[in-house]
């Protein structure tokens, strides 16, 4: 009876890992910030501590019932990091497989989709490269699209997103994120032309807040942000805290057919993911570095967790 009860839910976790780099130099990427000889002194011990911290986070995120069925990760450097996370960290016995991008991002960070082979069987995978709207803009992360069969027998369509940052300012970089939203909408429209009431998830770090232009475009295409009001149970009012203010750059959008199956969506803010905010009060994410000072935490983002009834 318990097995049947657990099988009736599908759990998705989304997390920006905040610079999950290995300690090896890639001559084609600007990864010098995370090397042993860098000012951050990024070492094997720190790398493995971060891997196991992330593993602990993912194991705990869906509660005591079961492990997440699917995990969407942002800021992953390369395939070696994903192999270490899924096969050699605390997650090594969880049976996860993964798919990831190899984008043109100048720092070498990518998105990855990790899934339980017991609850998701990939059918089709493709990578969507985004052309910068201006020649002076850096290449961004690719969008990862994966479709697959879930335990109910239905096909699930998943888009993993890490939209362009606000590094050059919100207004100047906004067209880039709008381009990402337009590309997602075009792909969603294509799925809808070939499938009646498809089950679609679009999730990741959008570098935008609810109400911003790119997210509004997704909503206008009948994608629903089930994470818009997601909060934690230990003080987190979003996935990201800046100068004492909680908001969410991370979002989970679903199609109408999944909206009706949504059981819950929340920010996972277990105490071990938080630290006291001595400057602004309250709590904030327990991140790996504060500036260049090693802090030993997990990430500057908190995970989003969504549960669906199958």
mmCIF file of N, CA and C in Angstrom, residues 123-253:
data_model
loop_
_atom_site.group_PDB
_atom_site.id
_atom_site.type_symbol
_atom_site.label_atom_id
_atom_site.label_comp_id
_atom_site.label_asym_id
_atom_site.label_seq_id
_atom_site.Cartn_x
_atom_site.Cartn_y
_atom_site.Cartn_z
ATOM 1 N N UNK A 123 12.791 9.904 -23.654
ATOM 2 C CA UNK A 123 12.466 9.511 -25.028
ATOM 3 C C UNK A 123 13.231 10.364 -26.026
ATOM 4 N N UNK A 124 13.257 11.664 -25.760
ATOM 5 C CA UNK A 124 13.866 12.597 -26.705
ATOM 6 C C UNK A 124 14.577 13.714 -25.945
ATOM 7 N N UNK A 125 15.726 14.105 -26.446
ATOM 8 C CA UNK A 125 16.504 15.186 -25.835
ATOM 9 C C UNK A 125 16.988 16.133 -26.919
ATOM 10 N N UNK A 126 16.907 17.422 -26.644
ATOM 11 C CA UNK A 126 17.478 18.404 -27.559
ATOM 12 C C UNK A 126 17.955 19.615 -26.776
ATOM 13 N N UNK A 127 18.873 20.347 -27.373
ATOM 14 C CA UNK A 127 19.450 21.531 -26.750
ATOM 15 C C UNK A 127 19.111 22.741 -27.606
ATOM 16 N N UNK A 128 18.628 23.778 -26.964
ATOM 17 C CA UNK A 128 18.207 24.984 -27.662
ATOM 18 C C UNK A 128 19.207 26.100 -27.362
ATOM 19 N N UNK A 129 19.957 26.517 -28.371
ATOM 20 C CA UNK A 129 20.940 27.588 -28.214
ATOM 21 C C UNK A 129 20.277 28.935 -28.480
ATOM 22 N N UNK A 130 20.579 29.906 -27.640
ATOM 23 C CA UNK A 130 19.963 31.224 -27.736
ATOM 24 C C UNK A 130 20.951 32.206 -28.352
ATOM 25 N N UNK A 131 20.543 32.873 -29.414
ATOM 26 C CA UNK A 131 21.383 33.870 -30.068
ATOM 27 C C UNK A 131 21.275 35.197 -29.313
ATOM 28 N N UNK A 132 22.397 35.773 -28.886
ATOM 29 C CA UNK A 132 22.328 37.066 -28.192
ATOM 30 C C UNK A 132 21.656 38.113 -29.072
ATOM 31 N N UNK A 133 20.784 38.934 -28.496
ATOM 32 C CA UNK A 133 20.091 39.954 -29.295
ATOM 33 C C UNK A 133 21.016 41.069 -29.772
ATOM 34 N N UNK A 134 22.198 41.209 -29.136
ATOM 35 C CA UNK A 134 23.176 42.205 -29.585
ATOM 36 C C UNK A 134 24.551 41.550 -29.652
ATOM 37 N N UNK A 135 25.391 42.041 -30.530
ATOM 38 C CA UNK A 135 26.715 41.460 -30.735
ATOM 39 C C UNK A 135 27.622 41.613 -29.522
ATOM 40 N N UNK A 136 27.353 42.619 -28.668
ATOM 41 C CA UNK A 136 28.227 42.857 -27.522
ATOM 42 C C UNK A 136 27.814 42.043 -26.298
ATOM 43 N N UNK A 137 26.827 41.171 -26.441
ATOM 44 C CA UNK A 137 26.374 40.353 -25.320
ATOM 45 C C UNK A 137 27.062 38.991 -25.333
ATOM 46 N N UNK A 138 27.385 38.500 -24.141
ATOM 47 C CA UNK A 138 28.045 37.214 -24.017
ATOM 48 C C UNK A 138 27.054 36.078 -24.305
ATOM 49 N N UNK A 139 27.554 34.947 -24.801
ATOM 50 C CA UNK A 139 26.672 33.780 -24.966
ATOM 51 C C UNK A 139 26.100 33.338 -23.620
ATOM 52 N N UNK A 140 24.884 32.858 -23.639
ATOM 53 C CA UNK A 140 24.231 32.409 -22.406
ATOM 54 C C UNK A 140 24.116 30.893 -22.388
ATOM 55 N N UNK A 141 23.519 30.384 -21.323
ATOM 56 C CA UNK A 141 23.326 28.939 -21.209
ATOM 57 C C UNK A 141 22.257 28.455 -22.189
ATOM 58 N N UNK A 142 22.477 27.258 -22.730
ATOM 59 C CA UNK A 142 21.467 26.626 -23.572
ATOM 60 C C UNK A 142 20.262 26.217 -22.722
ATOM 61 N N UNK A 143 19.125 26.088 -23.384
ATOM 62 C CA UNK A 143 17.942 25.494 -22.756
ATOM 63 C C UNK A 143 17.970 24.005 -23.044
ATOM 64 N N UNK A 144 17.763 23.207 -22.027
ATOM 65 C CA UNK A 144 17.725 21.754 -22.182
ATOM 66 C C UNK A 144 16.277 21.288 -22.241
ATOM 67 N N UNK A 145 15.937 20.574 -23.298
ATOM 68 C CA UNK A 145 14.600 19.986 -23.438
ATOM 69 C C UNK A 145 14.709 18.472 -23.389
ATOM 70 N N UNK A 146 13.892 17.862 -22.544
ATOM 71 C CA UNK A 146 13.843 16.403 -22.439
ATOM 72 C C UNK A 146 12.387 15.976 -22.328
ATOM 73 N N UNK A 147 11.991 15.014 -23.137
ATOM 74 C CA UNK A 147 10.680 14.394 -22.970
ATOM 75 C C UNK A 147 10.891 12.952 -22.548
ATOM 76 N N UNK A 148 9.942 12.432 -21.778
ATOM 77 C CA UNK A 148 10.102 11.061 -21.313
ATOM 78 C C UNK A 148 8.821 10.520 -20.725
ATOM 79 N N UNK A 149 8.832 9.232 -20.486
ATOM 80 C CA UNK A 149 7.674 8.531 -19.944
ATOM 81 C C UNK A 149 7.775 8.481 -18.424
ATOM 82 N N UNK A 150 6.688 8.834 -17.746
ATOM 83 C CA UNK A 150 6.635 8.727 -16.296
ATOM 84 C C UNK A 150 5.838 7.489 -15.909
ATOM 85 N N UNK A 151 5.763 7.216 -14.610
ATOM 86 C CA UNK A 151 5.249 5.938 -14.139
ATOM 87 C C UNK A 151 3.771 5.736 -14.473
ATOM 88 N N UNK A 152 3.032 6.830 -14.694
ATOM 89 C CA UNK A 152 1.618 6.725 -15.066
ATOM 90 C C UNK A 152 1.436 6.309 -16.521
ATOM 91 N N UNK A 153 2.532 6.325 -17.300
ATOM 92 C CA UNK A 153 2.462 6.029 -18.724
ATOM 93 C C UNK A 153 2.361 7.267 -19.591
ATOM 94 N N UNK A 154 2.168 8.432 -18.979
ATOM 95 C CA UNK A 154 2.081 9.683 -19.719
ATOM 96 C C UNK A 154 3.463 10.173 -20.131
ATOM 97 N N UNK A 155 3.474 11.049 -21.129
ATOM 98 C CA UNK A 155 4.721 11.691 -21.552
ATOM 99 C C UNK A 155 4.844 13.040 -20.868
ATOM 100 N N UNK A 156 6.007 13.284 -20.278
ATOM 101 C CA UNK A 156 6.293 14.548 -19.613
ATOM 102 C C UNK A 156 7.339 15.305 -20.432
ATOM 103 N N UNK A 157 7.052 16.578 -20.706
ATOM 104 C CA UNK A 157 7.974 17.450 -21.440
ATOM 105 C C UNK A 157 8.605 18.427 -20.453
ATOM 106 N N UNK A 158 9.926 18.485 -20.427
ATOM 107 C CA UNK A 158 10.625 19.286 -19.429
ATOM 108 C C UNK A 158 11.618 20.225 -20.104
ATOM 109 N N UNK A 159 11.603 21.490 -19.688
ATOM 110 C CA UNK A 159 12.577 22.474 -20.141
ATOM 111 C C UNK A 159 13.358 22.956 -18.921
ATOM 112 N N UNK A 160 14.689 22.800 -18.964
ATOM 113 C CA UNK A 160 15.564 23.284 -17.902
ATOM 114 C C UNK A 160 16.216 24.586 -18.362
ATOM 115 N N UNK A 161 16.078 25.632 -17.552
ATOM 116 C CA UNK A 161 16.428 26.987 -17.988
ATOM 117 C C UNK A 161 17.363 27.656 -16.982
ATOM 118 N N UNK A 162 18.384 28.321 -17.494
ATOM 119 C CA UNK A 162 19.152 29.287 -16.696
ATOM 120 C C UNK A 162 19.316 30.518 -17.562
ATOM 121 N N UNK A 163 18.406 31.463 -17.410
ATOM 122 C CA UNK A 163 18.335 32.636 -18.278
ATOM 123 C C UNK A 163 19.514 33.581 -18.023
ATOM 124 N N UNK A 164 19.799 34.478 -18.977
ATOM 125 C CA UNK A 164 20.913 35.424 -18.829
ATOM 126 C C UNK A 164 20.785 36.257 -17.556
ATOM 127 N N UNK A 165 21.932 36.568 -16.974
ATOM 128 C CA UNK A 165 21.963 37.307 -15.711
ATOM 129 C C UNK A 165 21.675 38.787 -15.943
ATOM 130 N N UNK A 166 21.611 39.512 -14.833
ATOM 131 C CA UNK A 166 21.422 40.958 -14.869
ATOM 132 C C UNK A 166 22.755 41.687 -14.728
ATOM 133 N N UNK A 167 23.827 41.020 -15.118
ATOM 134 C CA UNK A 167 25.178 41.541 -14.921
ATOM 135 C C UNK A 167 25.341 42.947 -15.505
ATOM 136 N N UNK A 168 24.744 43.207 -16.652
ATOM 137 C CA UNK A 168 24.868 44.513 -17.306
ATOM 138 C C UNK A 168 23.748 45.464 -16.907
ATOM 139 N N UNK A 169 22.968 45.092 -15.915
ATOM 140 C CA UNK A 169 21.810 45.882 -15.516
ATOM 141 C C UNK A 169 20.529 45.254 -16.025
ATOM 142 N N UNK A 170 19.446 45.395 -15.258
ATOM 143 C CA UNK A 170 18.184 44.725 -15.606
ATOM 144 C C UNK A 170 17.649 45.203 -16.949
ATOM 145 N N UNK A 171 17.608 46.503 -17.163
ATOM 146 C CA UNK A 171 17.007 47.044 -18.386
ATOM 147 C C UNK A 171 17.802 46.631 -19.631
ATOM 148 N N UNK A 172 19.117 46.742 -19.543
ATOM 149 C CA UNK A 172 19.952 46.429 -20.705
ATOM 150 C C UNK A 172 19.915 44.938 -21.037
ATOM 151 N N UNK A 173 19.827 44.092 -20.036
ATOM 152 C CA UNK A 173 19.843 42.646 -20.260
ATOM 153 C C UNK A 173 18.452 42.043 -20.466
ATOM 154 N N UNK A 174 17.413 42.838 -20.259
ATOM 155 C CA UNK A 174 16.035 42.332 -20.366
ATOM 156 C C UNK A 174 15.723 41.703 -21.722
ATOM 157 N N UNK A 175 16.114 42.307 -22.865
ATOM 158 C CA UNK A 175 15.795 41.684 -24.162
ATOM 159 C C UNK A 175 16.350 40.275 -24.308
ATOM 160 N N UNK A 176 17.467 39.995 -23.665
ATOM 161 C CA UNK A 176 18.080 38.669 -23.722
ATOM 162 C C UNK A 176 17.170 37.637 -23.056
ATOM 163 N N UNK A 177 16.643 37.992 -21.889
ATOM 164 C CA UNK A 177 15.748 37.057 -21.177
ATOM 165 C C UNK A 177 14.413 36.924 -21.895
ATOM 166 N N UNK A 178 13.968 38.000 -22.520
ATOM 167 C CA UNK A 178 12.744 37.922 -23.324
ATOM 168 C C UNK A 178 12.957 36.979 -24.506
ATOM 169 N N UNK A 179 14.158 37.004 -25.105
ATOM 170 C CA UNK A 179 14.472 36.082 -26.203
ATOM 171 C C UNK A 179 14.362 34.634 -25.739
ATOM 172 N N UNK A 180 14.834 34.364 -24.526
ATOM 173 C CA UNK A 180 14.726 33.015 -23.968
ATOM 174 C C UNK A 180 13.255 32.617 -23.823
ATOM 175 N N UNK A 181 12.441 33.520 -23.288
ATOM 176 C CA UNK A 181 11.010 33.227 -23.121
ATOM 177 C C UNK A 181 10.342 32.979 -24.469
ATOM 178 N N UNK A 182 10.682 33.785 -25.473
ATOM 179 C CA UNK A 182 10.101 33.592 -26.800
ATOM 180 C C UNK A 182 10.480 32.233 -27.377
ATOM 181 N N UNK A 183 11.718 31.813 -27.155
ATOM 182 C CA UNK A 183 12.169 30.519 -27.671
ATOM 183 C C UNK A 183 11.432 29.378 -26.972
ATOM 184 N N UNK A 184 11.236 29.517 -25.675
ATOM 185 C CA UNK A 184 10.482 28.502 -24.935
ATOM 186 C C UNK A 184 9.051 28.439 -25.445
ATOM 187 N N UNK A 185 8.437 29.592 -25.621
ATOM 188 C CA UNK A 185 7.045 29.625 -26.101
ATOM 189 C C UNK A 185 6.914 28.952 -27.460
ATOM 190 N N UNK A 186 7.866 29.192 -28.348
ATOM 191 C CA UNK A 186 7.814 28.568 -29.672
ATOM 192 C C UNK A 186 7.902 27.050 -29.552
ATOM 193 N N UNK A 187 8.770 26.555 -28.673
ATOM 194 C CA UNK A 187 8.904 25.113 -28.483
ATOM 195 C C UNK A 187 7.645 24.520 -27.851
ATOM 196 N N UNK A 188 7.060 25.233 -26.906
ATOM 197 C CA UNK A 188 5.811 24.773 -26.270
ATOM 198 C C UNK A 188 4.679 24.723 -27.299
ATOM 199 N N UNK A 189 4.597 25.738 -28.149
ATOM 200 C CA UNK A 189 3.571 25.752 -29.192
ATOM 201 C C UNK A 189 3.731 24.553 -30.126
ATOM 202 N N UNK A 190 4.968 24.201 -30.440
ATOM 203 C CA UNK A 190 5.218 23.046 -31.297
ATOM 204 C C UNK A 190 4.730 21.763 -30.642
ATOM 205 N N UNK A 191 4.980 21.619 -29.351
ATOM 206 C CA UNK A 191 4.498 20.430 -28.626
ATOM 207 C C UNK A 191 2.978 20.372 -28.659
ATOM 208 N N UNK A 192 2.347 21.502 -28.445
ATOM 209 C CA UNK A 192 0.881 21.544 -28.412
ATOM 210 C C UNK A 192 0.264 21.215 -29.764
ATOM 211 N N UNK A 193 0.970 21.528 -30.835
ATOM 212 C CA UNK A 193 0.435 21.202 -32.160
ATOM 213 C C UNK A 193 0.413 19.693 -32.406
ATOM 214 N N UNK A 194 1.257 18.959 -31.699
ATOM 215 C CA UNK A 194 1.374 17.527 -31.921
ATOM 216 C C UNK A 194 0.802 16.689 -30.787
ATOM 217 N N UNK A 195 0.286 17.346 -29.743
ATOM 218 C CA UNK A 195 -0.211 16.606 -28.586
ATOM 219 C C UNK A 195 -1.369 17.351 -27.945
ATOM 220 N N UNK A 196 -2.391 16.618 -27.576
ATOM 221 C CA UNK A 196 -3.541 17.198 -26.895
ATOM 222 C C UNK A 196 -3.272 17.243 -25.392
ATOM 223 N N UNK A 197 -3.396 18.422 -24.803
ATOM 224 C CA UNK A 197 -3.191 18.611 -23.355
ATOM 225 C C UNK A 197 -1.871 18.022 -22.873
ATOM 226 N N UNK A 198 -0.743 18.429 -23.457
ATOM 227 C CA UNK A 198 0.549 17.872 -23.025
ATOM 228 C C UNK A 198 0.907 18.302 -21.607
ATOM 229 N N UNK A 199 1.673 17.457 -20.937
ATOM 230 C CA UNK A 199 2.170 17.758 -19.599
ATOM 231 C C UNK A 199 3.552 18.394 -19.753
ATOM 232 N N UNK A 200 3.661 19.684 -19.401
ATOM 233 C CA UNK A 200 4.876 20.462 -19.648
ATOM 234 C C UNK A 200 5.342 21.122 -18.355
ATOM 235 N N UNK A 201 6.641 21.043 -18.102
ATOM 236 C CA UNK A 201 7.278 21.771 -17.004
ATOM 237 C C UNK A 201 8.388 22.635 -17.581
ATOM 238 N N UNK A 202 8.399 23.909 -17.208
ATOM 239 C CA UNK A 202 9.488 24.824 -17.552
ATOM 240 C C UNK A 202 10.016 25.364 -16.224
ATOM 241 N N UNK A 203 11.265 25.056 -15.907
ATOM 242 C CA UNK A 203 11.767 25.423 -14.583
ATOM 243 C C UNK A 203 13.227 25.796 -14.625
ATOM 244 N N UNK A 204 13.654 26.557 -13.620
ATOM 245 C CA UNK A 204 15.051 26.926 -13.507
ATOM 246 C C UNK A 204 15.221 28.300 -12.893
ATOM 247 N N UNK A 205 16.404 28.863 -13.089
ATOM 248 C CA UNK A 205 16.728 30.208 -12.642
ATOM 249 C C UNK A 205 16.503 31.142 -13.831
ATOM 250 N N UNK A 206 15.468 31.965 -13.732
ATOM 251 C CA UNK A 206 15.091 32.843 -14.837
ATOM 252 C C UNK A 206 15.724 34.228 -14.709
ATOM 253 N N UNK A 207 16.418 34.494 -13.587
ATOM 254 C CA UNK A 207 16.991 35.811 -13.322
ATOM 255 C C UNK A 207 15.961 36.926 -13.487
ATOM 256 N N UNK A 208 14.721 36.606 -13.207
ATOM 257 C CA UNK A 208 13.616 37.563 -13.235
ATOM 258 C C UNK A 208 12.666 37.241 -12.095
ATOM 259 N N UNK A 209 11.927 38.277 -11.697
ATOM 260 C CA UNK A 209 10.944 38.124 -10.640
ATOM 261 C C UNK A 209 9.538 38.082 -11.238
ATOM 262 N N UNK A 210 8.595 37.580 -10.462
ATOM 263 C CA UNK A 210 7.204 37.531 -10.899
ATOM 264 C C UNK A 210 6.755 38.921 -11.357
ATOM 265 N N UNK A 211 6.159 38.993 -12.538
ATOM 266 C CA UNK A 211 5.715 40.268 -13.099
ATOM 267 C C UNK A 211 6.672 40.865 -14.102
ATOM 268 N N UNK A 212 7.906 40.346 -14.174
ATOM 269 C CA UNK A 212 8.858 40.856 -15.161
ATOM 270 C C UNK A 212 8.499 40.364 -16.562
ATOM 271 N N UNK A 213 8.994 41.087 -17.567
ATOM 272 C CA UNK A 213 8.530 40.906 -18.947
ATOM 273 C C UNK A 213 8.638 39.472 -19.457
ATOM 274 N N UNK A 214 9.790 38.835 -19.254
ATOM 275 C CA UNK A 214 9.982 37.486 -19.789
ATOM 276 C C UNK A 214 9.006 36.499 -19.170
ATOM 277 N N UNK A 215 8.784 36.617 -17.862
ATOM 278 C CA UNK A 215 7.872 35.686 -17.191
ATOM 279 C C UNK A 215 6.426 35.939 -17.607
ATOM 280 N N UNK A 216 6.086 37.194 -17.828
ATOM 281 C CA UNK A 216 4.724 37.517 -18.298
ATOM 282 C C UNK A 216 4.471 36.875 -19.655
ATOM 283 N N UNK A 217 5.473 36.833 -20.505
ATOM 284 C CA UNK A 217 5.302 36.196 -21.821
ATOM 285 C C UNK A 217 5.006 34.717 -21.685
ATOM 286 N N UNK A 218 5.651 34.052 -20.745
ATOM 287 C CA UNK A 218 5.346 32.636 -20.513
ATOM 288 C C UNK A 218 3.916 32.470 -20.015
ATOM 289 N N UNK A 219 3.497 33.338 -19.111
ATOM 290 C CA UNK A 219 2.137 33.253 -18.578
ATOM 291 C C UNK A 219 1.101 33.531 -19.658
ATOM 292 N N UNK A 220 1.418 34.439 -20.568
ATOM 293 C CA UNK A 220 0.490 34.731 -21.665
ATOM 294 C C UNK A 220 0.331 33.546 -22.605
ATOM 295 N N UNK A 221 1.287 32.631 -22.568
ATOM 296 C CA UNK A 221 1.214 31.420 -23.381
ATOM 297 C C UNK A 221 0.633 30.251 -22.584
ATOM 298 N N UNK A 222 -0.136 30.582 -21.562
ATOM 299 C CA UNK A 222 -0.858 29.587 -20.763
ATOM 300 C C UNK A 222 0.093 28.608 -20.066
ATOM 301 N N UNK A 223 1.183 29.175 -19.549
ATOM 302 C CA UNK A 223 2.048 28.452 -18.631
ATOM 303 C C UNK A 223 1.874 29.107 -17.264
ATOM 304 N N UNK A 224 1.734 28.297 -16.240
ATOM 305 C CA UNK A 224 1.318 28.786 -14.930
ATOM 306 C C UNK A 224 2.464 28.640 -13.930
ATOM 307 N N UNK A 225 2.781 29.740 -13.257
ATOM 308 C CA UNK A 225 3.876 29.753 -12.292
ATOM 309 C C UNK A 225 3.361 29.233 -10.950
ATOM 310 N N UNK A 226 3.525 27.943 -10.719
ATOM 311 C CA UNK A 226 3.033 27.347 -9.468
ATOM 312 C C UNK A 226 3.920 27.720 -8.288
ATOM 313 N N UNK A 227 5.074 28.340 -8.565
ATOM 314 C CA UNK A 227 5.994 28.732 -7.503
ATOM 315 C C UNK A 227 5.854 30.202 -7.114
ATOM 316 N N UNK A 228 4.898 30.901 -7.698
ATOM 317 C CA UNK A 228 4.804 32.346 -7.498
ATOM 318 C C UNK A 228 4.668 32.722 -6.029
ATOM 319 N N UNK A 229 3.983 31.907 -5.253
ATOM 320 C CA UNK A 229 3.776 32.202 -3.837
ATOM 321 C C UNK A 229 4.487 31.211 -2.925
ATOM 322 N N UNK A 230 5.468 30.502 -3.474
ATOM 323 C CA UNK A 230 6.159 29.478 -2.693
ATOM 324 C C UNK A 230 7.002 30.119 -1.593
ATOM 325 N N UNK A 231 6.897 29.557 -0.415
ATOM 326 C CA UNK A 231 7.667 30.017 0.740
ATOM 327 C C UNK A 231 8.192 28.816 1.502
ATOM 328 N N UNK A 232 9.130 29.071 2.398
ATOM 329 C CA UNK A 232 9.656 28.028 3.251
ATOM 330 C C UNK A 232 8.947 27.991 4.586
ATOM 331 N N UNK A 233 9.387 27.109 5.446
ATOM 332 C CA UNK A 233 8.776 26.981 6.768
ATOM 333 C C UNK A 233 9.704 27.453 7.886
ATOM 334 N N UNK A 234 10.891 27.961 7.505
ATOM 335 C CA UNK A 234 11.855 28.413 8.514
ATOM 336 C C UNK A 234 12.343 29.838 8.264
ATOM 337 N N UNK A 235 11.511 30.626 7.605
ATOM 338 C CA UNK A 235 11.820 32.042 7.434
ATOM 339 C C UNK A 235 12.058 32.503 6.021
ATOM 340 N N UNK A 236 12.231 31.571 5.074
ATOM 341 C CA UNK A 236 12.474 31.965 3.685
ATOM 342 C C UNK A 236 11.170 32.356 3.008
ATOM 343 N N UNK A 237 11.134 33.542 2.437
ATOM 344 C CA UNK A 237 9.956 34.030 1.709
ATOM 345 C C UNK A 237 10.164 33.967 0.201
ATOM 346 N N UNK A 238 11.231 33.309 -0.228
ATOM 347 C CA UNK A 238 11.564 33.124 -1.626
ATOM 348 C C UNK A 238 12.786 32.241 -1.699
ATOM 349 N N UNK A 239 13.362 32.131 -2.893
ATOM 350 C CA UNK A 239 14.554 31.297 -3.044
ATOM 351 C C UNK A 239 15.852 32.089 -2.935
ATOM 352 N N UNK A 240 15.752 33.414 -2.912
ATOM 353 C CA UNK A 240 16.941 34.264 -3.003
ATOM 354 C C UNK A 240 16.744 35.476 -2.102
ATOM 355 N N UNK A 241 17.797 35.846 -1.388
ATOM 356 C CA UNK A 241 17.703 36.981 -0.462
ATOM 357 C C UNK A 241 18.790 37.993 -0.801
ATOM 358 N N UNK A 242 18.383 39.218 -1.090
ATOM 359 C CA UNK A 242 19.334 40.283 -1.422
ATOM 360 C C UNK A 242 19.113 41.462 -0.481
ATOM 361 N N UNK A 243 20.135 41.785 0.281
ATOM 362 C CA UNK A 243 20.099 42.887 1.240
ATOM 363 C C UNK A 243 18.857 42.802 2.123
ATOM 364 N N UNK A 244 18.613 41.603 2.634
ATOM 365 C CA UNK A 244 17.544 41.384 3.589
ATOM 366 C C UNK A 244 16.167 41.185 2.997
ATOM 367 N N UNK A 245 16.043 41.289 1.678
ATOM 368 C CA UNK A 245 14.743 41.149 1.020
ATOM 369 C C UNK A 245 14.677 39.812 0.283
ATOM 370 N N UNK A 246 13.653 39.024 0.612
ATOM 371 C CA UNK A 246 13.461 37.723 -0.028
ATOM 372 C C UNK A 246 12.608 37.870 -1.273
ATOM 373 N N UNK A 247 13.103 37.318 -2.390
ATOM 374 C CA UNK A 247 12.324 37.203 -3.611
ATOM 375 C C UNK A 247 12.779 35.939 -4.318
ATOM 376 N N UNK A 248 12.147 35.609 -5.431
ATOM 377 C CA UNK A 248 12.507 34.376 -6.146
ATOM 378 C C UNK A 248 12.916 34.675 -7.572
ATOM 379 N N UNK A 249 14.147 34.262 -7.903
ATOM 380 C CA UNK A 249 14.610 34.246 -9.285
ATOM 381 C C UNK A 249 14.329 32.892 -9.935
ATOM 382 N N UNK A 250 14.077 31.900 -9.084
ATOM 383 C CA UNK A 250 13.789 30.543 -9.544
ATOM 384 C C UNK A 250 12.279 30.365 -9.648
ATOM 385 N N UNK A 251 11.847 29.663 -10.704
ATOM 386 C CA UNK A 251 10.416 29.483 -10.932
ATOM 387 C C UNK A 251 10.144 28.116 -11.543
ATOM 388 N N UNK A 252 8.928 27.636 -11.310
ATOM 389 C CA UNK A 252 8.454 26.412 -11.944
ATOM 390 C C UNK A 252 7.131 26.730 -12.630
ATOM 391 N N UNK A 253 7.123 26.647 -13.953
ATOM 392 C CA UNK A 253 5.915 26.855 -14.751
ATOM 393 C C UNK A 253 5.402 25.500 -15.239
#
